Coordinates of N, CA, C and O and ligand atoms in Angstrom, one line a residue:
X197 N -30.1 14.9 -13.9 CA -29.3 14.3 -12.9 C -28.6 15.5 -12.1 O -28.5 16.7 -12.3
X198 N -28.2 14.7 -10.9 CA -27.7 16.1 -10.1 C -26.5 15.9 -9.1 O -25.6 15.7 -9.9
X199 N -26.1 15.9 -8.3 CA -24.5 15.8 -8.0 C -24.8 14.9 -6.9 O -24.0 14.2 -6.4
X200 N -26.0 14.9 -6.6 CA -26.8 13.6 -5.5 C -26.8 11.9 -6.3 O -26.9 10.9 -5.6
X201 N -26.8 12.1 -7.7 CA -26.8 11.3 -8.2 C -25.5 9.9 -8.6 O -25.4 8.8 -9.1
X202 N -24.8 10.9 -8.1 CA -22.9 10.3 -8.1 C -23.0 9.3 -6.7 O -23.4 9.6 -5.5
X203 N -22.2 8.1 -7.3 CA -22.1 7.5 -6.2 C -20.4 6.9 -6.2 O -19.8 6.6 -7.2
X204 N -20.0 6.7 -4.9 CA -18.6 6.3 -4.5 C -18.9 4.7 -3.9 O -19.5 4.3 -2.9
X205 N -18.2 4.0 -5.0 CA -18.3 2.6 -4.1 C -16.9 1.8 -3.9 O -15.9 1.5 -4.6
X206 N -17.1 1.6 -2.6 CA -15.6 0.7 -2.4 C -16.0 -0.8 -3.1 O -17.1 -1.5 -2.9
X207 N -15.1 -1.0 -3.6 CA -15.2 -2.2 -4.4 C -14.7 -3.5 -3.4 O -14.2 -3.4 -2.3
X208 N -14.8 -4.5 -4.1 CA -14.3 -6.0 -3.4 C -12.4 -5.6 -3.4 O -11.8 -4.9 -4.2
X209 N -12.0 -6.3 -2.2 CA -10.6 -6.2 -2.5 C -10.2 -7.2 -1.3 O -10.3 -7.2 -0.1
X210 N -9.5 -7.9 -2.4 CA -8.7 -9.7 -1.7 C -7.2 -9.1 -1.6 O -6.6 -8.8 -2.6
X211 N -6.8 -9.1 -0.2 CA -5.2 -9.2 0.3 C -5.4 -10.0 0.9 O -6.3 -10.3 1.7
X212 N -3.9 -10.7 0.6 CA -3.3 -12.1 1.0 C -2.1 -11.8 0.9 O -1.9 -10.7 0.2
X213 N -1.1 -12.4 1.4 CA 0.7 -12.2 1.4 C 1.3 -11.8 -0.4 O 2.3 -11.1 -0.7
X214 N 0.4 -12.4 -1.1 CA 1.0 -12.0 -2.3 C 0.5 -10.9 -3.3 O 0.6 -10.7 -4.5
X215 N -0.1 -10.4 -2.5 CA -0.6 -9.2 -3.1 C -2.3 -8.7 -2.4 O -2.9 -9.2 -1.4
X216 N -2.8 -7.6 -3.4 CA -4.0 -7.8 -3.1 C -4.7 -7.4 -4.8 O -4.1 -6.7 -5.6
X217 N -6.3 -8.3 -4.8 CA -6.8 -8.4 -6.3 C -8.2 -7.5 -6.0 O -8.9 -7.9 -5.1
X218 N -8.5 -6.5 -6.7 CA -9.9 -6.2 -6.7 C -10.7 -6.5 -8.1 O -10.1 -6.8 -9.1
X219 N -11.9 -6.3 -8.2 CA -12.5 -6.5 -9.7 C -14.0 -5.7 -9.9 O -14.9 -5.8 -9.0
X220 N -14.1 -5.2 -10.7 CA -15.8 -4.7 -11.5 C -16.8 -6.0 -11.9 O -16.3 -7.1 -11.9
X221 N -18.1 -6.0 -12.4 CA -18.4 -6.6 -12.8 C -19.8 -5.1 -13.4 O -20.2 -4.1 -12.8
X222 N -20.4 -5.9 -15.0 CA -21.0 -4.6 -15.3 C -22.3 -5.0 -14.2 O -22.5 -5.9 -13.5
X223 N -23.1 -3.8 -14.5 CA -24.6 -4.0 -14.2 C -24.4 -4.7 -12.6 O -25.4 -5.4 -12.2
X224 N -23.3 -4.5 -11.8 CA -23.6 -5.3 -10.6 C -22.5 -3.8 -10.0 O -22.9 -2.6 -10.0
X225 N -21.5 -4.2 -9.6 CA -20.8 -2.5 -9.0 C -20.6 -1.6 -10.3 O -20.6 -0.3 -10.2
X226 N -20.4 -2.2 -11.5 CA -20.9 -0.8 -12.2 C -22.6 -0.8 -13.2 O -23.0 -1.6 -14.1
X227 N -23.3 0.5 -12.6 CA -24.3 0.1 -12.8 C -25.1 -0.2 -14.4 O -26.3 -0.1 -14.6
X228 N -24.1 -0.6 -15.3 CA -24.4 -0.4 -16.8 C -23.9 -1.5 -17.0 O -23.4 -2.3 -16.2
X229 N -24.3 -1.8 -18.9 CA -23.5 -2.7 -19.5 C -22.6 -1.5 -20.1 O -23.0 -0.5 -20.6
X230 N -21.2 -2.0 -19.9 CA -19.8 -1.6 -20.6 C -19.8 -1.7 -22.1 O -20.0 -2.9 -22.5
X231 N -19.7 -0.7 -22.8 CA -19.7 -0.4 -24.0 C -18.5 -0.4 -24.1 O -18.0 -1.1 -24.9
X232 N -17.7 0.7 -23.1 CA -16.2 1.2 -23.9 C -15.2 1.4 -22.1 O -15.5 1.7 -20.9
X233 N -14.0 1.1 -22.8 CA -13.2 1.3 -21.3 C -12.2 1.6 -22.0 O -11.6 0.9 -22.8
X234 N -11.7 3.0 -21.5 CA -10.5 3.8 -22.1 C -9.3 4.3 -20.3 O -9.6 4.1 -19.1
X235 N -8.2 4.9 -20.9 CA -7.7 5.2 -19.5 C -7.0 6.3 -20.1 O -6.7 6.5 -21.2
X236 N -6.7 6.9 -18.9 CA -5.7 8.6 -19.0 C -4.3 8.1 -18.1 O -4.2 7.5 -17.0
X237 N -3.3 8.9 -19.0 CA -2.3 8.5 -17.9 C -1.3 9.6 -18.7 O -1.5 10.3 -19.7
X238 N -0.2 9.5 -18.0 CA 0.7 10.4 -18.5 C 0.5 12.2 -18.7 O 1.1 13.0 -19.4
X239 N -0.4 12.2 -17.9 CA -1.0 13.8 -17.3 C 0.3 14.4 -17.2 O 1.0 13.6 -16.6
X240 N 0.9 15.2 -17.5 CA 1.4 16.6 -16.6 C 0.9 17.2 -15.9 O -0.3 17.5 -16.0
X241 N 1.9 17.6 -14.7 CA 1.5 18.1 -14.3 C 0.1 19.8 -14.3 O -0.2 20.6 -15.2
X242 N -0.2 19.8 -13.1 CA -1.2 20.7 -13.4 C -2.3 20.9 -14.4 O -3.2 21.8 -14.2
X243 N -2.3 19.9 -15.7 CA -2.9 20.2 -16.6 C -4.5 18.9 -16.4 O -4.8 17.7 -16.2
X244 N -5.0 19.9 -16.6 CA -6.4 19.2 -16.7 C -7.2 17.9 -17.6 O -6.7 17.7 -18.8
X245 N -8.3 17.0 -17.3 CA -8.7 16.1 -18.3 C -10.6 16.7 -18.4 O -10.7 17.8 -17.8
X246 N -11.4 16.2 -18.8 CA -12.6 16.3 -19.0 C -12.9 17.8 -19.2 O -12.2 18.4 -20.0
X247 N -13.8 18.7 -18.4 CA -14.5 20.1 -18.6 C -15.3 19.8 -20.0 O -15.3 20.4 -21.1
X248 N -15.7 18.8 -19.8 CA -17.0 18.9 -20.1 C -18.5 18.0 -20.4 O -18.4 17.5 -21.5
X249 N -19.3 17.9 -20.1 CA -20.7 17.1 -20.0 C -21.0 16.0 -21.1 O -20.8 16.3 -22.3
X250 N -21.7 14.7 -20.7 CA -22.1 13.8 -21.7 C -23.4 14.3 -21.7 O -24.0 14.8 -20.7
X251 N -24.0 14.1 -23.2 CA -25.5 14.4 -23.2 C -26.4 12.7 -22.3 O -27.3 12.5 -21.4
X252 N -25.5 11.9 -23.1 CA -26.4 10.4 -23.1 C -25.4 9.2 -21.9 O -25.7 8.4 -21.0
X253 N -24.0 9.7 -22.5 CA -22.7 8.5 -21.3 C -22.7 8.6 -19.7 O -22.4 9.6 -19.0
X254 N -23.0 7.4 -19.6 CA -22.5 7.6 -18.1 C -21.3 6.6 -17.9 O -21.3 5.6 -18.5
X255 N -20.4 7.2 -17.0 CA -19.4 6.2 -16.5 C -18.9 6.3 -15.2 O -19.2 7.1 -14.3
X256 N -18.0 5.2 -15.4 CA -17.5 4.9 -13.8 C -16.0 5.0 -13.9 O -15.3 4.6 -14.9
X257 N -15.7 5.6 -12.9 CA -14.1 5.8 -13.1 C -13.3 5.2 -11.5 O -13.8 5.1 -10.3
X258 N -12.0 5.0 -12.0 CA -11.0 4.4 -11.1 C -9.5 5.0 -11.0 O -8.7 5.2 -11.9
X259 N -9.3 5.1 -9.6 CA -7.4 5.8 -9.8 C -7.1 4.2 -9.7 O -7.1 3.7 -8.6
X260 N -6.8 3.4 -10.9 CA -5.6 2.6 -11.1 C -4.6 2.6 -10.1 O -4.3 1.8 -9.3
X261 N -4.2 3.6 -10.3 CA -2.5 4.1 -9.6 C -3.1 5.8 -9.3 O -4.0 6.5 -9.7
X262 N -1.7 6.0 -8.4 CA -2.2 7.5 -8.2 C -2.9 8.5 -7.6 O -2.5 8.6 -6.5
X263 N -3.7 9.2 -7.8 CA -4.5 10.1 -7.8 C -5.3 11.1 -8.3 O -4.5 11.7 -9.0
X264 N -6.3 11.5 -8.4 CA -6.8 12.8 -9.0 C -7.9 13.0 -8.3 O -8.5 12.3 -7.6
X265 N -8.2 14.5 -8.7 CA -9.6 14.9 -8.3 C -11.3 14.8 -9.5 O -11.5 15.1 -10.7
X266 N -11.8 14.3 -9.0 CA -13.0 14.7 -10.0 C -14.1 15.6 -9.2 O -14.6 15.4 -8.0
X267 N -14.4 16.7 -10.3 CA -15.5 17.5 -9.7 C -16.7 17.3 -10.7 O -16.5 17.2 -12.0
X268 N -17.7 17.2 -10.1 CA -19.0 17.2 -10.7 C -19.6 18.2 -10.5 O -19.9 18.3 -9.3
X269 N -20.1 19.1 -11.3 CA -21.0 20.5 -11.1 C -22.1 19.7 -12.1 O -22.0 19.0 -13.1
X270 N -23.6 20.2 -11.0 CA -24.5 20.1 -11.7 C -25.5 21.2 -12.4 O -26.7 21.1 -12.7
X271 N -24.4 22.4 -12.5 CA -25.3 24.0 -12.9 C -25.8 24.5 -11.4 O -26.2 25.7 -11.3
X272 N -25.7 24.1 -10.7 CA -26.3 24.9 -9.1 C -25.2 24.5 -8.5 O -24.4 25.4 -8.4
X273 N -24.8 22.9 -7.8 CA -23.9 22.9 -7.1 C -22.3 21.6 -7.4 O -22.4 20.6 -8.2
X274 N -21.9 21.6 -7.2 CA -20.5 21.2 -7.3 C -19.8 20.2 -6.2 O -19.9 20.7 -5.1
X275 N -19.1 19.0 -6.3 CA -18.5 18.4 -5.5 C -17.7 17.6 -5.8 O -18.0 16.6 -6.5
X276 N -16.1 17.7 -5.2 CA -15.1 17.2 -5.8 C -15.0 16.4 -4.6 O -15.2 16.7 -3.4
X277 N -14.4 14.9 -5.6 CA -13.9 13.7 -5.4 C -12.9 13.2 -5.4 O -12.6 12.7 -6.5
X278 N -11.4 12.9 -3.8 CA -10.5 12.5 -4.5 C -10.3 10.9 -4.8 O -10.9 10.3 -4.0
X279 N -9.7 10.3 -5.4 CA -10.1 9.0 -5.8 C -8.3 9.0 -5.8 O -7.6 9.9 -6.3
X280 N -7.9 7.7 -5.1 CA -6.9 8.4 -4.1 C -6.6 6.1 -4.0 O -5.5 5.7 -3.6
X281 N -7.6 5.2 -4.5 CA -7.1 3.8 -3.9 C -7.8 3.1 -5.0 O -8.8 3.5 -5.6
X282 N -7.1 1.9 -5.1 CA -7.6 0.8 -6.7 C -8.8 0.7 -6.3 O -9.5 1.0 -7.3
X283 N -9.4 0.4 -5.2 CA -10.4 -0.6 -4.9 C -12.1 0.6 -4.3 O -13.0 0.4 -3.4
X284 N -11.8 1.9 -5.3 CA -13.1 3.1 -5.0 C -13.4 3.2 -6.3 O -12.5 3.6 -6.9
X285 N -14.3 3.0 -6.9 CA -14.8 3.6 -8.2 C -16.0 4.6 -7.7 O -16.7 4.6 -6.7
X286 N -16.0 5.3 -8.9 CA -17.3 6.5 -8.9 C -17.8 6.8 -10.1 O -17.1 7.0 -11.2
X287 N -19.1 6.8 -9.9 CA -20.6 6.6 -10.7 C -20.6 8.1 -10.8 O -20.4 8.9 -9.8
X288 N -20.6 8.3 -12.3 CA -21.2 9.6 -12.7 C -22.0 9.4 -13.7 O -21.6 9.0 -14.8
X289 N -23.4 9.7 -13.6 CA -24.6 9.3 -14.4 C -24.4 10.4 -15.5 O -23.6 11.4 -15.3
X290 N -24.9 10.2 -16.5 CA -25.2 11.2 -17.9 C -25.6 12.8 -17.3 O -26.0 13.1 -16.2
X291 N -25.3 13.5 -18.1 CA -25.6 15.1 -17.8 C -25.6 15.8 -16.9 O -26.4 16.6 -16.4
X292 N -23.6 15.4 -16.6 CA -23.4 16.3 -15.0 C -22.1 17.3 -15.8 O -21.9 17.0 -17.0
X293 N -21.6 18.0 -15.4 CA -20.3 18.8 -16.1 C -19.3 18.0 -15.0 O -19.4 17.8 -13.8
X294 N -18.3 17.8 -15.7 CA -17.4 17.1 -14.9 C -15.4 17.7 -15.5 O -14.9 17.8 -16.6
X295 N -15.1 17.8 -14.0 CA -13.2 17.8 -14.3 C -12.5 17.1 -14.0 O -12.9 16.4 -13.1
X296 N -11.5 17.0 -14.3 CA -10.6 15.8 -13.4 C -9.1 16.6 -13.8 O -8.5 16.7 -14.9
X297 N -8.8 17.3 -12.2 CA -7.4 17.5 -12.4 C -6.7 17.3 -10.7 O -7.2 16.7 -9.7
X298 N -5.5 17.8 -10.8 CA -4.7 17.4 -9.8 C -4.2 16.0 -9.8 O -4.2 15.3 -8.9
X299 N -3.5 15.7 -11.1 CA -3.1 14.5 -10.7 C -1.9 14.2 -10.3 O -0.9 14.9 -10.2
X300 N -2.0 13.2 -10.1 CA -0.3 13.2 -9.0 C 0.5 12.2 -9.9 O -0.1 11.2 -10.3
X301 N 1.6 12.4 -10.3 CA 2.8 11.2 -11.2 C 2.6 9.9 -10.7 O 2.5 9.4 -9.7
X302 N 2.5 9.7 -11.8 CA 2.3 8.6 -12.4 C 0.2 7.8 -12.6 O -0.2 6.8 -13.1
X303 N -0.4 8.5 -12.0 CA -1.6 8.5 -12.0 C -2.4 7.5 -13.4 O -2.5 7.7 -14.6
X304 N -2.7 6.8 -12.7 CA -3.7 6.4 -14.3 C -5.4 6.5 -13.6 O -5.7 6.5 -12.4
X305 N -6.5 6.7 -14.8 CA -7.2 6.4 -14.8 C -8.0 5.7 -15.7 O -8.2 6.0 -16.9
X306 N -8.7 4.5 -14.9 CA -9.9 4.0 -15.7 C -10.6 4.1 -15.8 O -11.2 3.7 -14.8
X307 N -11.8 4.7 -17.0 CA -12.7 4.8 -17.2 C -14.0 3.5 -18.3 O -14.0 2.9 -19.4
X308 N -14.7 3.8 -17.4 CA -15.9 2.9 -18.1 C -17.0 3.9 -18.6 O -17.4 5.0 -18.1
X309 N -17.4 3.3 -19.7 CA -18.3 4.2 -20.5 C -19.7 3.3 -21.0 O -19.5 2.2 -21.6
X310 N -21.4 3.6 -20.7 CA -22.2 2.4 -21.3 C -22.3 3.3 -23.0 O -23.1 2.7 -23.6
X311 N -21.9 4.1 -23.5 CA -21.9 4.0 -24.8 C -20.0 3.8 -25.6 O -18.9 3.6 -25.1
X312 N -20.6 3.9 -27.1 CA -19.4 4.0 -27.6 C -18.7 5.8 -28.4 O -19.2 6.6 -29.2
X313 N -18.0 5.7 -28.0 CA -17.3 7.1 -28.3 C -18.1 7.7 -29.5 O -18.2 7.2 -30.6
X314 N -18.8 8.8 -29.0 CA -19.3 9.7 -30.0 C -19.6 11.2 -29.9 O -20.7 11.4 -29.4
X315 N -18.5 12.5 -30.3 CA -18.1 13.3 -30.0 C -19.7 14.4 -29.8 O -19.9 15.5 -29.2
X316 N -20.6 13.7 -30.5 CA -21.8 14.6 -30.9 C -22.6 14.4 -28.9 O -23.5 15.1 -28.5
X317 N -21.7 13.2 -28.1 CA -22.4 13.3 -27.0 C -22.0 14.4 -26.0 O -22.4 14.6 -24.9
X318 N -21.0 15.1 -26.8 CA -20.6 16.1 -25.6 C -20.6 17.3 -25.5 O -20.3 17.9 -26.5
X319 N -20.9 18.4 -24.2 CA -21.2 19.4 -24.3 C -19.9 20.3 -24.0 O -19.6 20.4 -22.8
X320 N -19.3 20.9 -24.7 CA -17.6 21.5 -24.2 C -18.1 22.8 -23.8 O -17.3 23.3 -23.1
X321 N -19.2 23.7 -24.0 CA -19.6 24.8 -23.5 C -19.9 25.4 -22.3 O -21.1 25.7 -22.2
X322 N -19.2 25.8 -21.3 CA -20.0 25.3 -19.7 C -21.4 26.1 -19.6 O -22.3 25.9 -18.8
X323 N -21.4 27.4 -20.8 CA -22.8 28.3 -20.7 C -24.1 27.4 -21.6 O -25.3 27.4 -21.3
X324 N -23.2 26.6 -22.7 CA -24.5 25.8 -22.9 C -25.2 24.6 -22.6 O -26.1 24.0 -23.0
X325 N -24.0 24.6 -21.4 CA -24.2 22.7 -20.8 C -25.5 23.8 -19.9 O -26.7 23.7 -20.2
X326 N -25.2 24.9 -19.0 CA -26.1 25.5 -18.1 C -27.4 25.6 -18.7 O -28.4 25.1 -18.3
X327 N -27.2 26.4 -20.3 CA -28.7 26.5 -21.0 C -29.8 25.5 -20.9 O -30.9 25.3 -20.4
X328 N -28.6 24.7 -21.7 CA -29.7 22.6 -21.7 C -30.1 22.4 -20.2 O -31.3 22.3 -19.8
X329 N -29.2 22.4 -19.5 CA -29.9 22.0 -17.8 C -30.9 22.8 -17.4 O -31.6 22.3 -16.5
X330 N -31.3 23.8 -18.0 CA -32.3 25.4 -17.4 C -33.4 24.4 -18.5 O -34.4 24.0 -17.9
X331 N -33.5 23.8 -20.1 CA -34.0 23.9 -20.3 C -34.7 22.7 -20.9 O -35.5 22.6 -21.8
X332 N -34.0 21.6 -19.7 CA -34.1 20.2 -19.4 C -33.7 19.3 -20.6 O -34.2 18.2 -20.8
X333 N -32.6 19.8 -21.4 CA -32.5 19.1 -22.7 C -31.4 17.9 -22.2 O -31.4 16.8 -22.9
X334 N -30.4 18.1 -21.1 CA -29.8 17.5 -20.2 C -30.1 17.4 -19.2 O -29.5 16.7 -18.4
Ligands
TYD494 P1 -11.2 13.9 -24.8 O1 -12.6 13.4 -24.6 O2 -11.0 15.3 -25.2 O3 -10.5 13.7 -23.4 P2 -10.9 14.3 -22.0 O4 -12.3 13.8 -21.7 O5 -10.0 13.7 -21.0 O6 -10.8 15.7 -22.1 O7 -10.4 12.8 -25.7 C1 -9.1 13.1 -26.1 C2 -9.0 12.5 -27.5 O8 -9.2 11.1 -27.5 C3 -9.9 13.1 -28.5 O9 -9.2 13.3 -29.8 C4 -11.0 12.1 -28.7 C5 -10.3 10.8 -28.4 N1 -11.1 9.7 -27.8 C6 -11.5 8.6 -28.5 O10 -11.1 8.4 -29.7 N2 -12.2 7.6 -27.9 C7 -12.6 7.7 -26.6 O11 -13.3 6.8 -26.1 C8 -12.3 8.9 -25.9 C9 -12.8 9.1 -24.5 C10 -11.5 9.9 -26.5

């Protein structure tokens, strides 16, 4: 996979006087079946989430509330995403190195996952996420 691979989709979103409703659905705006849906919140300032690569997970993420950046490096090149409204999610396929900082108070995010949490899927190394990518193992 490669940072071409990431996709930003504005999602459905119903305003009417009493608000407005958006929604996911799997396998249709997200492109998987949902295994696991976790969220971050309560960031401090300045301090960082992810730095670092799934071998096998891909997910889709959402600013709930808030703000942040997500950067995707794919060992050559890099591009940060700010995800900034309820109704934008972004596709990050399996075996990209990824960060997510800059968040702004009160920030949540949602994340969707097509596996279930398993620490053996991740690469925390940025020199060995590079090796595997050189040596197609991601
Ligand atoms: P971690 O993956 O390090 O967070 P981030 O990707 O933002 O750097 O997860 C933080 C902690 O939460 C760690 O102890 C593992 C645990 N965790 C789960 O138990 N289940 C999950 O689905 C996730 C994503 C994390």
């Amino acid at each position: 996979m490669t940072i071409n691979d990431i996709k930003l989709l504005e999602l459905p979103c119903h305003r009417d006087p009493r608000g407005s409703l958006s929604f996911v659905e799997q396998n249709n705006h997200i492109p998987f079946e949902i295994k696991r849906t976790y969220w971050i919140y309560d960031v401090p300032g300045g301090k960082d989430r992810g730095g670092h690569a799934y071998i096998k997970t891909s997910e889709f993420i959402i600013a709930l509330a808030g703000a942040f950046d997500v950067t995707i490096d794919d060992g050559k090149d890099k591009h940060t995403i700010t995800l900034n409204r309820s109704y934008y999610g972004l596709y990050i396929p399996n075996g990209l190195w990824r960060k997510i900082d800059n968040f702004s108070s009160a920030a949540l995010a949602l994340e969707f996952a097509d596996t279930l949490y398993d620490r053996n899927d991740y690469v925390e190394d940025y020199n060995e996420y590079l090796m595997m990518k050189l040596n197609g193992e991601i």
